[in-house]
Short mmCIF file of C-alpha atoms in Angstrom, two decimals:
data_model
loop_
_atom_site.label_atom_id
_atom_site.label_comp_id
_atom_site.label_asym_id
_atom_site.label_seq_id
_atom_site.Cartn_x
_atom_site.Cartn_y
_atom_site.Cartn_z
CA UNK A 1 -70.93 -42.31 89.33
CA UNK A 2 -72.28 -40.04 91.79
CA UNK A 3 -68.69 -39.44 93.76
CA UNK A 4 -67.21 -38.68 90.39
CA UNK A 5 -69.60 -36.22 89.23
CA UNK A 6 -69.37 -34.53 92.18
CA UNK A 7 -65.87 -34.67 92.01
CA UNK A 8 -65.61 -32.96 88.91
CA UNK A 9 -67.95 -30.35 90.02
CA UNK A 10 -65.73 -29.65 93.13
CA UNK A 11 -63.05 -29.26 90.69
CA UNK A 12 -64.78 -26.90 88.30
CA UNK A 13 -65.85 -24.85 91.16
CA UNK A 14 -62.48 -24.62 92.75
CA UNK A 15 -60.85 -23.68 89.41
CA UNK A 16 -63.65 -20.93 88.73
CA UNK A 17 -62.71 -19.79 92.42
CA UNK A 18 -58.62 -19.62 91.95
CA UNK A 19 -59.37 -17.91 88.52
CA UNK A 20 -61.25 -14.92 90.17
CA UNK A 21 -58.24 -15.18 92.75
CA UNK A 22 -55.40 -14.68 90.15
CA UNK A 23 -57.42 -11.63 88.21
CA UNK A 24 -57.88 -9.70 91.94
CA UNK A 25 -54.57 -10.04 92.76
CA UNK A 26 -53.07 -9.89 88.93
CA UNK A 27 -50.55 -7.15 89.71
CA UNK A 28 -49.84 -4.49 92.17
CA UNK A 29 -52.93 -1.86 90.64
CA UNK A 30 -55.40 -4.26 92.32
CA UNK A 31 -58.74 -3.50 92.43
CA UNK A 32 -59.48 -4.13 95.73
CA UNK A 33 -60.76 -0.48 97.03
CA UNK A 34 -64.38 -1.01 94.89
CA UNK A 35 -65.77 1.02 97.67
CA UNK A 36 -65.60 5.01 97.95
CA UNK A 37 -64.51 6.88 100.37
CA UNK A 38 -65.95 9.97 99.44
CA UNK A 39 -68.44 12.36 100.40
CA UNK A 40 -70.74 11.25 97.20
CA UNK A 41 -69.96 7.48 96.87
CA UNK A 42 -72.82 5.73 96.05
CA UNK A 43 -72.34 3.15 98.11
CA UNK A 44 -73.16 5.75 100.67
CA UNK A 45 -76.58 7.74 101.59
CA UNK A 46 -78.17 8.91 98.31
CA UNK A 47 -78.71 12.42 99.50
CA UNK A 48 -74.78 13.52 99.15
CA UNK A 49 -74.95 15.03 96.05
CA UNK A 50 -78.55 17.03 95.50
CA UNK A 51 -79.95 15.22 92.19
CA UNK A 52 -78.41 12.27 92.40
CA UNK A 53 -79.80 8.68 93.23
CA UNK A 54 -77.26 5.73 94.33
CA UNK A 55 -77.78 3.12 91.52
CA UNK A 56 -80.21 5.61 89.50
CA UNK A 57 -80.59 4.32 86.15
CA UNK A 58 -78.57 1.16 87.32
CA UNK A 59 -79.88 -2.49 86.57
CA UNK A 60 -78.95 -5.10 88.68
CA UNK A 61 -75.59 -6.29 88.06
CA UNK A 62 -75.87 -10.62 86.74
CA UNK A 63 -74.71 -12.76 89.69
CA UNK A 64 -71.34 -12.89 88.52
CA UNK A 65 -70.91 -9.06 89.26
CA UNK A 66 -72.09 -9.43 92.40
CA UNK A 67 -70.26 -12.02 93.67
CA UNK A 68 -66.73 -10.72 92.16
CA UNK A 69 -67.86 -7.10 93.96
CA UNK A 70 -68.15 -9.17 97.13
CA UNK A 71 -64.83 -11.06 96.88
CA UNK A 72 -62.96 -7.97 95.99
CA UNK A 73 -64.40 -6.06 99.23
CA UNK A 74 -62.84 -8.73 101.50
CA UNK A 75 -59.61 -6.72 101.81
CA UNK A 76 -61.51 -3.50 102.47
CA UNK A 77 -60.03 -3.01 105.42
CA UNK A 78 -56.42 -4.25 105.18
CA UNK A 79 -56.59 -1.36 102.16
CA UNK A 80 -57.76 1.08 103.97
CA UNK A 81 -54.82 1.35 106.87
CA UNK A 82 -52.71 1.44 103.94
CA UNK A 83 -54.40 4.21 102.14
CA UNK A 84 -54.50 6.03 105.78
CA UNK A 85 -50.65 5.79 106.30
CA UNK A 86 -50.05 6.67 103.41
CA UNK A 87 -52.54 9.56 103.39
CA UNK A 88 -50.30 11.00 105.94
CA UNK A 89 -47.28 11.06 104.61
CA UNK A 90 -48.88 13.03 101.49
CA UNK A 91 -50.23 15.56 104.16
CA UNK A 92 -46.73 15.99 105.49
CA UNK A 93 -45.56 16.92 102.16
CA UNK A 94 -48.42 18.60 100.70
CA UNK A 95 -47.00 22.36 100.19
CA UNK A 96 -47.39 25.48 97.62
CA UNK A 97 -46.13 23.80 94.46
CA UNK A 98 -42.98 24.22 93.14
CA UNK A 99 -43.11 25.36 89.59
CA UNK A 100 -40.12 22.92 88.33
CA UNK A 101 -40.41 22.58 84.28
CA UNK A 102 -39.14 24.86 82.06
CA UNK A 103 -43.19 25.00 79.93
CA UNK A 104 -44.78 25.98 83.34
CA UNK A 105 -42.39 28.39 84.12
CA UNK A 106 -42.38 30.03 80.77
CA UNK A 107 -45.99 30.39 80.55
CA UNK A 108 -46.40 31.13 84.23
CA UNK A 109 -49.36 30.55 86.39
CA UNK A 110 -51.88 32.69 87.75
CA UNK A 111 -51.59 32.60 91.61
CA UNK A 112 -54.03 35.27 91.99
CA UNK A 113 -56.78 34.63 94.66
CA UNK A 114 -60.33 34.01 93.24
CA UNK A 115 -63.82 34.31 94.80
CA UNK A 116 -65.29 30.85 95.21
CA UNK A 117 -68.66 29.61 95.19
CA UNK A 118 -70.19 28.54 98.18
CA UNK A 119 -70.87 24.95 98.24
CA UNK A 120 -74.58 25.70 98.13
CA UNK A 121 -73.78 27.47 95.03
CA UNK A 122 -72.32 24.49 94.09
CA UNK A 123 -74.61 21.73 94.63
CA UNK A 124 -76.94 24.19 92.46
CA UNK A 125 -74.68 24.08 89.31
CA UNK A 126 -73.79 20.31 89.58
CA UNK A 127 -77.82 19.56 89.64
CA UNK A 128 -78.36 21.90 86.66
CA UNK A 129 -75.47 20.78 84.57
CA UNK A 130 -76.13 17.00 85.56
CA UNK A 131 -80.06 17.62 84.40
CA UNK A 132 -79.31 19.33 80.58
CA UNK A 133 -76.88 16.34 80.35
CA UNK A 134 -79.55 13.66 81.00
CA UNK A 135 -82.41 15.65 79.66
CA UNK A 136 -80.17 15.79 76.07
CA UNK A 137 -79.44 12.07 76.80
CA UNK A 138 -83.08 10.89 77.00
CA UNK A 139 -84.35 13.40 74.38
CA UNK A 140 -85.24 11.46 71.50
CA UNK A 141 -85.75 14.13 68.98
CA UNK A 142 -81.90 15.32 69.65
CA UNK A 143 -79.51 13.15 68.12
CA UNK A 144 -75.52 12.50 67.13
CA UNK A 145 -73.48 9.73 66.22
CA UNK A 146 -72.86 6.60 69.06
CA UNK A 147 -75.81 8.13 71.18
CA UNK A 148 -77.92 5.38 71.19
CA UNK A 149 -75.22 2.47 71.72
CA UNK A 150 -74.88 0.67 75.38
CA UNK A 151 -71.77 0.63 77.24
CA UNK A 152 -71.23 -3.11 76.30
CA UNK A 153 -71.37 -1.66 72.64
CA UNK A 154 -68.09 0.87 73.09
CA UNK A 155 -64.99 -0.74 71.60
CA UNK A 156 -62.42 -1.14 74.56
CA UNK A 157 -59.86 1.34 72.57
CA UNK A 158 -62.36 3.97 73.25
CA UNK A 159 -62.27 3.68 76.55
CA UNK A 160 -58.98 5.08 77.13
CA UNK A 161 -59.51 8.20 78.27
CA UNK A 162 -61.14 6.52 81.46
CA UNK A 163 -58.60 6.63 84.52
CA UNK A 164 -58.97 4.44 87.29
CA UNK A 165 -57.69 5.38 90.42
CA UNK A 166 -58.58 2.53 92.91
CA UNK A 167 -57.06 3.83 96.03
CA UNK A 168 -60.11 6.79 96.24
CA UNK A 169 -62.53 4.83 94.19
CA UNK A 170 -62.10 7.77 91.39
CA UNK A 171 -63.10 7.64 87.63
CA UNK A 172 -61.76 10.70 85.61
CA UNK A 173 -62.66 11.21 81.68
CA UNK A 174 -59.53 13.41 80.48
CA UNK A 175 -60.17 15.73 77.59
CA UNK A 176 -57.14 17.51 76.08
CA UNK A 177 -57.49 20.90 76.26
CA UNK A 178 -59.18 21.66 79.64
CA UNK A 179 -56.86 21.26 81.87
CA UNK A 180 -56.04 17.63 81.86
CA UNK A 181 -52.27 17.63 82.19
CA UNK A 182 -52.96 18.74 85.70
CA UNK A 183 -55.59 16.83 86.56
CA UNK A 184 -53.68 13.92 85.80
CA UNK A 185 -50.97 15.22 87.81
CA UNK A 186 -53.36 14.91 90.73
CA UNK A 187 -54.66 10.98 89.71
CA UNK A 188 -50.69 9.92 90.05
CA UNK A 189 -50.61 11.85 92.77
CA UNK A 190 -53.67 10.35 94.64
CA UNK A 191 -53.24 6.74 93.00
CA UNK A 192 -49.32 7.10 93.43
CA UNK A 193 -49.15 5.29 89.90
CA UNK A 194 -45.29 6.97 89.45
CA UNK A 195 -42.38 7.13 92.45
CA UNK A 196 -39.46 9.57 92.33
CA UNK A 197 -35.94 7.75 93.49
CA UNK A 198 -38.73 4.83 95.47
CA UNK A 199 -41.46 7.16 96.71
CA UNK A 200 -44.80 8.18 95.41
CA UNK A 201 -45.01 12.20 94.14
CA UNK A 202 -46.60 14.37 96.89
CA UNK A 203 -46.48 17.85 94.63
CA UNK A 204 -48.34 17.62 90.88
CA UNK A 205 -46.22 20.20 89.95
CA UNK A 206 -42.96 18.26 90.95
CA UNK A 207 -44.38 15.51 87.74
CA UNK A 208 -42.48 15.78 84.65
CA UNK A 209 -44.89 16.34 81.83
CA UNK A 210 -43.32 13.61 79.81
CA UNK A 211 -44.38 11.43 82.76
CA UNK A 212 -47.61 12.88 83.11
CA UNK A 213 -48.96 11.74 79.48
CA UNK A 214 -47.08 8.81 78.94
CA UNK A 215 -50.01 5.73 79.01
CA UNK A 216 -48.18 3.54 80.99
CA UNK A 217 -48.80 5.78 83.51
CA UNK A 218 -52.14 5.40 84.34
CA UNK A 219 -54.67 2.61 84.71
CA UNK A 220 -57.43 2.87 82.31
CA UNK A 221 -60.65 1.01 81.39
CA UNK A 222 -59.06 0.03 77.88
CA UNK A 223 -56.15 -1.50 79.58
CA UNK A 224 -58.60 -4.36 81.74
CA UNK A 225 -59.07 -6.28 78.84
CA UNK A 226 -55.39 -7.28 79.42
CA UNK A 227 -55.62 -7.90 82.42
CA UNK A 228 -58.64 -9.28 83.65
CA UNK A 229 -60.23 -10.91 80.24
CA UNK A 230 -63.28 -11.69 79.78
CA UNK A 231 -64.42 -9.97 83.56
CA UNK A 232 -62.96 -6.93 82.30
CA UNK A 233 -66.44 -5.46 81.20
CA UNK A 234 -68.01 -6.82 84.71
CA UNK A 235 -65.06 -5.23 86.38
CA UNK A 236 -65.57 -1.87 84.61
CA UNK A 237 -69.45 -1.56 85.31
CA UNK A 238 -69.01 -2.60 89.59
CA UNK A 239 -66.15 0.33 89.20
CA UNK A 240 -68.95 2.48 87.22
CA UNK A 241 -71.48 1.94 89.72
CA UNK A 242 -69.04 2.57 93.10
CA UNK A 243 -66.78 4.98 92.31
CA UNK A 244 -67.27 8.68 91.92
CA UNK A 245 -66.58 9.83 88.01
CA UNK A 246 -65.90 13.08 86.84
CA UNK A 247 -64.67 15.33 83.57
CA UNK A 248 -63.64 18.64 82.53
CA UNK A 249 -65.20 20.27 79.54
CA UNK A 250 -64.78 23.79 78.02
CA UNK A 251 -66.88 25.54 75.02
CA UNK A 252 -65.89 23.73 72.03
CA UNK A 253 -64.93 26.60 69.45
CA UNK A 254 -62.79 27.68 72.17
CA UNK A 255 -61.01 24.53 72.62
CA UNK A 256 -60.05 23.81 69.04
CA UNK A 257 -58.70 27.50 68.97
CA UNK A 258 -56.48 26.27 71.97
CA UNK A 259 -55.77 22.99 70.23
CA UNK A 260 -54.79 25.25 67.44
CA UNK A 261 -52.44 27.50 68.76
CA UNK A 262 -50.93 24.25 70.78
CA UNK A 263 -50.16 22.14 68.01
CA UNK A 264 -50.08 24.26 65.63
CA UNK A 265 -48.22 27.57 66.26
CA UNK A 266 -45.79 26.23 68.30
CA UNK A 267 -42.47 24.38 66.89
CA UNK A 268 -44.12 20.32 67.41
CA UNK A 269 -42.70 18.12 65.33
CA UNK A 270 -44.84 15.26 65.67
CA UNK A 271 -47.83 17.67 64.97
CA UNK A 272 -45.64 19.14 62.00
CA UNK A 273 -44.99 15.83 60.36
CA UNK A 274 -48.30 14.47 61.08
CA UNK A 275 -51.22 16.94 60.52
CA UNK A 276 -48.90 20.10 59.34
CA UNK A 277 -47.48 18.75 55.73
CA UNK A 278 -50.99 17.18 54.79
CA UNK A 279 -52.79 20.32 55.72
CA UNK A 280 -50.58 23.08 54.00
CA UNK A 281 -50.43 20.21 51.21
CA UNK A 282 -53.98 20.13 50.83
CA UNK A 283 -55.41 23.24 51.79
CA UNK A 284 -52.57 25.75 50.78
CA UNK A 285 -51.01 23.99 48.15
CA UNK A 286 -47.47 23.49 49.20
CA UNK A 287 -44.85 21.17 47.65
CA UNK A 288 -41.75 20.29 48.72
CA UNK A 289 -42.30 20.91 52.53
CA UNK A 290 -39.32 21.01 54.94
CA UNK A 291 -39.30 17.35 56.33
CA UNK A 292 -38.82 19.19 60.03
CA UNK A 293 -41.13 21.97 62.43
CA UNK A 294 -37.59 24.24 62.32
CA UNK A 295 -37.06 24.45 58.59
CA UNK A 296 -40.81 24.99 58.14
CA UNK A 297 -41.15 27.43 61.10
CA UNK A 298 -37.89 29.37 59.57
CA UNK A 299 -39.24 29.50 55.91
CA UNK A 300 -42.61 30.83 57.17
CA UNK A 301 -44.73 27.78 56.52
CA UNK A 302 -46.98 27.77 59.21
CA UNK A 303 -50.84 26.01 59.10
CA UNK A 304 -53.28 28.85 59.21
CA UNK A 305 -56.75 28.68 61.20
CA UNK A 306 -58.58 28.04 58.10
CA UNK A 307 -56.81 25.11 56.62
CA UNK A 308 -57.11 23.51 60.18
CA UNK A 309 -60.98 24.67 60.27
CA UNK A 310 -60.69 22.78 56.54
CA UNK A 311 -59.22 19.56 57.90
CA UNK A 312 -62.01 19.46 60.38
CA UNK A 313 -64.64 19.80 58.07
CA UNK A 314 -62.44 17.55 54.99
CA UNK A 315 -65.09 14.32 54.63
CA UNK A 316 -61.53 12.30 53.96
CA UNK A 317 -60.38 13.31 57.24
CA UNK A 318 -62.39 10.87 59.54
CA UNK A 319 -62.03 8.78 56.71
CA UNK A 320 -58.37 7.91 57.19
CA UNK A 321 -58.57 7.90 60.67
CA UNK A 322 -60.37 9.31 63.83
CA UNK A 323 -60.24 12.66 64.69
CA UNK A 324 -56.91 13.27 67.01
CA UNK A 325 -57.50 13.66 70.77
CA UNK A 326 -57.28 17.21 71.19
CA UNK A 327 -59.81 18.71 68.42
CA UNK A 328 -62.22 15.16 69.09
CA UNK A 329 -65.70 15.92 70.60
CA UNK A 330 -65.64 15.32 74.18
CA UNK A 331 -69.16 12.83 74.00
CA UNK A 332 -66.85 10.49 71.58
CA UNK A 333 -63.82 10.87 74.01
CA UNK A 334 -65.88 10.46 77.47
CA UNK A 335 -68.96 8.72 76.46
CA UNK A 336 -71.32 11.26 78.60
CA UNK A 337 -74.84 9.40 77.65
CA UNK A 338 -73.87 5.87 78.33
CA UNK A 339 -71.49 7.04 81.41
CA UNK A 340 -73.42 8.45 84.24
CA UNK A 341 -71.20 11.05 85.50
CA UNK A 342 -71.25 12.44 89.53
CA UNK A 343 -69.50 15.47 88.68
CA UNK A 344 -69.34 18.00 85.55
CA UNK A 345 -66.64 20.53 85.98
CA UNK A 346 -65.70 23.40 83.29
CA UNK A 347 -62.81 25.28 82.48
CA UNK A 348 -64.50 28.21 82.47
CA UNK A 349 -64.81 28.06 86.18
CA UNK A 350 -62.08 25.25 86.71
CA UNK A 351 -60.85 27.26 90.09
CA UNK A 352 -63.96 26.59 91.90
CA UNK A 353 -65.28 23.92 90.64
CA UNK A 354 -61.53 21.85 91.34
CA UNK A 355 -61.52 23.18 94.81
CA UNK A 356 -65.10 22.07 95.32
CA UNK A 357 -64.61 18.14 93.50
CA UNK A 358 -61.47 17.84 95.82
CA UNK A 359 -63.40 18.80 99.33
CA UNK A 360 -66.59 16.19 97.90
CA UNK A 361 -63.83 14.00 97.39
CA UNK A 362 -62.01 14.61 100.64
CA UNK A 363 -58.65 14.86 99.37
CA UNK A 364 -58.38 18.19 99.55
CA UNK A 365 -55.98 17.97 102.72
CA UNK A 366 -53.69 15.87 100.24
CA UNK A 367 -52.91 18.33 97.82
CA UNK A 368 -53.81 21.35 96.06
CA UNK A 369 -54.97 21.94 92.41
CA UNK A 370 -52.32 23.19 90.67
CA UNK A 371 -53.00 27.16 89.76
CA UNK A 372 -54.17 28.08 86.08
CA UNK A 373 -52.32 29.33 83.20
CA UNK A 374 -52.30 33.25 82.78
CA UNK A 375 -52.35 32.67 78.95
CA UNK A 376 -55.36 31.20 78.84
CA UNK A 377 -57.19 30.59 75.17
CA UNK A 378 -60.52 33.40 76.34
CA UNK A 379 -63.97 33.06 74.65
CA UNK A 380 -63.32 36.67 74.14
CA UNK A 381 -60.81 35.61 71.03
CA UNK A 382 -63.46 33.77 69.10
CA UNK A 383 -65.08 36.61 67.25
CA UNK A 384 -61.44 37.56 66.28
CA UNK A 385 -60.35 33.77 65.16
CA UNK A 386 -63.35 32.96 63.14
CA UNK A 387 -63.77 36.54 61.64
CA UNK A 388 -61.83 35.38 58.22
CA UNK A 389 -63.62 31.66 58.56
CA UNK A 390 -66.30 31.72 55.62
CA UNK A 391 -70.02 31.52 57.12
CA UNK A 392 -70.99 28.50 55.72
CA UNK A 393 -67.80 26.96 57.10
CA UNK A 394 -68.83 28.19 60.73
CA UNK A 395 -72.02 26.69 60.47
CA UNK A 396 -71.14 22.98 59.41
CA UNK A 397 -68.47 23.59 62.36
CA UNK A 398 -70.95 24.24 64.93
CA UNK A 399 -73.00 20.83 63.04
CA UNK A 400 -69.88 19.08 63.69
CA UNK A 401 -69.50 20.27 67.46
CA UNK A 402 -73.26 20.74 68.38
CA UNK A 403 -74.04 17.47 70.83
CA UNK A 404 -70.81 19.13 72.94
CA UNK A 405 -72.39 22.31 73.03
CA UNK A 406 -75.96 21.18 73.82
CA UNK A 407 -75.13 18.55 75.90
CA UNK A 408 -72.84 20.49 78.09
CA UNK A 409 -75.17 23.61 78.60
CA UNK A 410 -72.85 25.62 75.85
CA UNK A 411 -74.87 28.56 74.51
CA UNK A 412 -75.02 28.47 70.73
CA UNK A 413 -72.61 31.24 68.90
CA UNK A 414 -75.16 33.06 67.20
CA UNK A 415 -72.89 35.68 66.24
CA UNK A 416 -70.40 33.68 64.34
CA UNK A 417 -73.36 31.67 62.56
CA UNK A 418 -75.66 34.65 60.78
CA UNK A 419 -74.39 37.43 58.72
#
């Protein structure tokens, strides 16, 4: 009886074992770099970034965290030559960017120098914006919807803005609007997720921007269910707690005016078909809309700023479905209160603050943030934009917006919410 039980057990155990084999090595993504290479990893001294702690506000992971961490980091350094190889070739090719599609060139892009920050400079912004962020977090008396869930308690769909890129042990948080075609430009270029004719993309600016936001480009978190079952959560928190994780945010008012003119002012016809015929439907009492962006365009129906400031505020909006990802608040896109963040960069001052994430990171040598638009949506235009907005509209706006501005160190827009 003995020899059989422990027969069975030997079983069990090797079948447990060959299971956590097959999810490591599941396809070619792998997850086998769980340990930074960066300047700030935490895995690293604590003292890289000013203000922040390696496993600060971390519990200790359940045994089977630990152990699938361990088994993971036995190919550490097999993955590392690779990554080093192939960190030279990217140097060899790493050049001014070529502006190559026909949006960037029309647009253009502002090459212009700009005066950066020292790093002490820095350090002193990250601490600050990191502290309002927790500070919010913790405070009690300030609340918003989803603050007070856990991580375990975020449905895996809303997790896809999360991209993984295991090669540098790097977690970004894209939110449309603030630069995040080009920051994902630089995630295939540093996890070489997409080849041109057999070889990974050196040059961000050489990715097609169909390529760029096409999901089966990236990894994300809300793809591991897939993949790794039930160890996908496990698998998410290790990667939460190793790699470094960043986002981009920008002043909210100013964002939806960009989403605005974006979607809205420019010929899109999934936009058109989608959000335009509802809205000018709805809000401006239109029958008989042209069933394309074109005819509509060409017969002058065009969404105005205040029927999209109406579909914001419409209680049968979130109703039918969640807001879309360009005008939907950052903390429901990136989850800043249950995601402890190493890095919170802003559009406002995306020049330095990209330069100084990629040196941290120490992929700067590898490739160069791709240069800003010259068209840029200002905060200047939001006196102008909301001028015709009625007050009380503005004010259940900011109400709508407010944990993003708070949370984010966002002044409140006193002018546009008082007579």
């Amino acid at each position: 009886m003995t020899k059989a039980r422990l027969l069975r057990l030997s079983v069990v155990l090797v079948s447990i074992f060959m299971i956590l084999l097959i999810i490591v090595y599941w396809d070619n993504v792998g997850t086998a770099h769980f340990y930074l290479h960066t300047s700030f990893s935490r895995p690293h001294s604590s003292g890289a970034i000013p203000g922040i702690t390696a496993g600060e506000n971390w519990e200790a992971l359940p045994d089977v965290d630990e152990f699938l961490a361990k088994l993971l980091s036995s190919n550490l350094k097999q993955n590392s030559s690779i990554s080093r190889k192939t960190e030279q070739l990217l140097v060899q090719g790493s050049s001014k960017p070529v502006v190559s599609n026909l949006e960037e060139n029309v647009r253009g892009y502002d090459w212009s120098t700009h005066n950066a920050r020292n790093s002490l400079d820095q350090e002193k912004l990250q601490i600050e914006r990191q502290r309002t962020l927790r500070e919010f977090c913790a405070n009690s008396s300030f609340t918003f919807p989803t603050k007070e869930r856990s991580f375990d308690d975020i449905p895996n769909y809303e997790l896809n803005h999360l991209i993984v890129d295991d090669r540098h042990g790097i977690i970004y948080c894209y939110v449309p609007k603030v630069a995040c075609t080009n920051w994902k430009r630089v995630m295939i270029v540093l996890s070489e997720s997409l080849l041109d004719q057999g070889v990974p993309y050196r040059n961000p600016l050489d990715i097609p921007r169909e390529h760029v936001h096409n999901t089966s480009t990236h990894l994300t978190f809300n793809k591991f269910w897939r993949r790794y079952g039930k160890f996908s959560r496990h698998l998410m928190k290790i990667k939460l707690k190793k790699y470094t994780k960043f986002l981009f945010v920008r002043d909210p008012f100013v964002r939806l005016i960009s989403a605005f003119r974006s979607k809205f002012e420019l010929e899109n016809e999934e936009f058109y078909r989608r959000f335009a015929i509802p809205m000018l439907k709805l809000y401006s009492n239109h029958t008989n809309l042209p069933t394309s962006v074109s005819e509509a365009f060409g017969a002058g129906l065009k969404v105005s700023f205040s029927d999209f400031i109406q579909y914001l505020l419409d209680p049968r909006t979130e109703k039918m479905a969640p807001f879309n990802e360009h005008w939907r608040q950052v903390y429901r896109l990136c989850h800043p209160c249950q995601i402890d963040y190493d890095f919170i960069g802003k559009l406002e001052t995306l020049d330095e603050d990209a330069a100084y994430l990629l040196q941290l990171l120490k992929v700067d040598r590898l490739l160069r943030f791709p240069p800003s638009y010259r068209n840029r949506t200002a905060s200047s235009w939001e006196d102008d934009w909301f001028a015709k907005i009625p007050l009380a509209w503005r004010q259940q706006l900011y109400k709508l917006y407010e944990a993003d501005f708070v949370l984010f160190g966002y002044p409140k827009p006193e002018n546009l919410l008082k007579d």
